[in-house]
Amino acid sequence: QNSMVLSAAIFITLIGLIIYLHFVKIDQESLLVIGSLGMKDVVINEAIHMQKVVYYLCILLQDPGDPQGVSEVVPLFQSSKPRLDCLIEVYKSCQEILEQRKTALQSS
């Protein structure tokens, strides 16, 4: 019975974090503002920290001098450190927004 309560608590926390990240941390307006500054892509990166693999979401900024190059890598959620499955959900949403933006720019 305790494991069932613990599983439910983890599930509710995960759903809450996904909703929070989707609607509060990364919304379309803020992503489009960053995009107008020369955002090239959004990626999930990994690092090893104290014998643990840590995943983080990064924005790649386009190099003004080289259209194929990256001038800066900006990590997001530096203080919250969400789990990989949460980052994947946010990554998918970001890629959808970037695709919409790309389509809108091509049609105009």
Short mmCIF file of C-alpha atoms in Angstrom, two decimals:
data_model
loop_
_atom_site.label_atom_id
_atom_site.label_comp_id
_atom_site.label_asym_id
_atom_site.label_seq_id
_atom_site.Cartn_x
_atom_site.Cartn_y
_atom_site.Cartn_z
CA GLN A 1 0.00 0.00 0.00
CA ASN A 2 2.89 2.38 0.75
CA SER A 3 4.44 1.74 -2.66
CA MET A 4 1.11 2.55 -4.30
CA VAL A 5 0.92 5.89 -2.47
CA LEU A 6 4.54 6.63 -3.36
CA SER A 7 3.92 5.77 -7.03
CA ALA A 8 0.88 8.05 -7.11
CA ALA A 9 2.87 10.89 -5.51
CA ILE A 10 5.68 10.51 -8.05
CA PHE A 11 3.20 10.42 -10.92
CA ILE A 12 1.37 13.55 -9.72
CA THR A 13 4.68 15.37 -9.20
CA LEU A 14 5.84 14.42 -12.70
CA ILE A 15 2.58 15.62 -14.29
CA GLY A 16 2.78 18.86 -12.31
CA LEU A 17 6.38 19.46 -13.40
CA ILE A 18 5.55 18.81 -17.05
CA ILE A 19 2.60 21.23 -16.90
CA TYR A 20 4.71 23.83 -15.08
CA LEU A 21 7.58 23.56 -17.55
CA HIS A 22 5.26 23.61 -20.54
CA PHE A 23 3.06 26.54 -19.55
CA VAL A 24 5.28 28.66 -17.31
CA LYS A 25 8.96 28.14 -18.11
CA ILE A 26 8.88 27.68 -21.89
CA ASP A 27 5.99 29.34 -23.64
CA GLN A 28 5.67 30.26 -27.29
CA GLU A 29 6.15 33.99 -26.78
CA SER A 30 9.42 33.69 -24.89
CA LEU A 31 10.72 31.13 -27.37
CA LEU A 32 9.83 33.38 -30.30
CA VAL A 33 11.57 36.35 -28.64
CA ILE A 34 14.71 34.24 -28.22
CA GLY A 35 14.25 33.03 -31.80
CA SER A 36 14.32 36.58 -33.10
CA LEU A 37 17.72 36.96 -31.46
CA GLY A 38 19.15 34.26 -33.72
CA MET A 39 18.20 30.96 -32.16
CA LYS A 40 19.48 28.14 -34.30
CA ASP A 41 18.13 25.10 -32.45
CA VAL A 42 17.16 23.55 -29.12
CA VAL A 43 19.03 20.44 -27.96
CA ILE A 44 19.20 18.12 -24.98
CA ASN A 45 22.78 17.88 -23.80
CA GLU A 46 24.36 15.65 -21.19
CA ALA A 47 27.19 16.03 -18.72
CA ILE A 48 28.77 13.91 -16.03
CA HIS A 49 28.64 15.54 -12.61
CA MET A 50 29.84 13.73 -9.48
CA GLN A 51 29.53 10.26 -11.07
CA LYS A 52 26.00 11.03 -12.33
CA VAL A 53 24.79 11.77 -15.84
CA VAL A 54 22.90 15.07 -15.85
CA TYR A 55 20.72 16.08 -18.80
CA TYR A 56 19.92 19.70 -19.63
CA LEU A 57 18.11 21.64 -22.32
CA CYS A 58 20.15 24.17 -24.30
CA ILE A 59 19.45 26.85 -26.88
CA LEU A 60 22.01 27.14 -29.65
CA LEU A 61 22.44 30.74 -30.80
CA GLN A 62 23.40 31.36 -34.40
CA ASP A 63 26.75 32.95 -35.15
CA PRO A 64 26.08 36.23 -37.04
CA GLY A 65 29.29 35.82 -39.05
CA ASP A 66 28.70 32.18 -39.98
CA PRO A 67 25.12 31.03 -40.75
CA GLN A 68 26.12 27.38 -40.20
CA GLY A 69 27.99 28.07 -36.96
CA VAL A 70 26.92 28.35 -33.33
CA SER A 71 28.07 31.38 -31.35
CA GLU A 72 26.78 30.40 -27.93
CA VAL A 73 25.15 27.52 -26.04
CA VAL A 74 22.63 28.77 -23.45
CA PRO A 75 21.51 26.19 -20.86
CA LEU A 76 17.93 26.43 -19.57
CA PHE A 77 16.47 25.36 -16.19
CA GLN A 78 19.80 25.76 -14.42
CA SER A 79 18.27 25.82 -10.96
CA SER A 80 15.51 23.22 -11.35
CA LYS A 81 17.38 20.32 -13.06
CA PRO A 82 14.31 18.47 -14.45
CA ARG A 83 14.52 14.78 -15.30
CA LEU A 84 15.18 13.54 -18.83
CA ASP A 85 11.58 12.53 -19.53
CA CYS A 86 10.41 16.05 -18.63
CA LEU A 87 13.12 17.59 -20.82
CA ILE A 88 12.02 15.41 -23.74
CA GLU A 89 8.45 16.76 -23.46
CA VAL A 90 9.70 20.35 -23.39
CA TYR A 91 12.11 19.61 -26.26
CA LYS A 92 9.27 18.26 -28.42
CA SER A 93 7.17 21.37 -27.73
CA CYS A 94 10.11 23.62 -28.60
CA GLN A 95 10.75 21.77 -31.85
CA GLU A 96 7.06 22.14 -32.82
CA ILE A 97 7.24 25.88 -32.16
CA LEU A 98 10.46 26.21 -34.14
CA GLU A 99 8.90 24.32 -37.04
CA GLN A 100 5.86 26.61 -36.97
CA ARG A 101 8.16 29.63 -36.93
CA LYS A 102 10.19 28.28 -39.83
CA THR A 103 7.03 27.60 -41.84
CA ALA A 104 5.70 31.10 -41.09
CA LEU A 105 8.98 32.71 -42.18
CA GLN A 106 9.05 30.72 -45.42
CA SER A 107 5.46 31.63 -46.33
CA SER A 108 5.99 35.36 -45.76
#
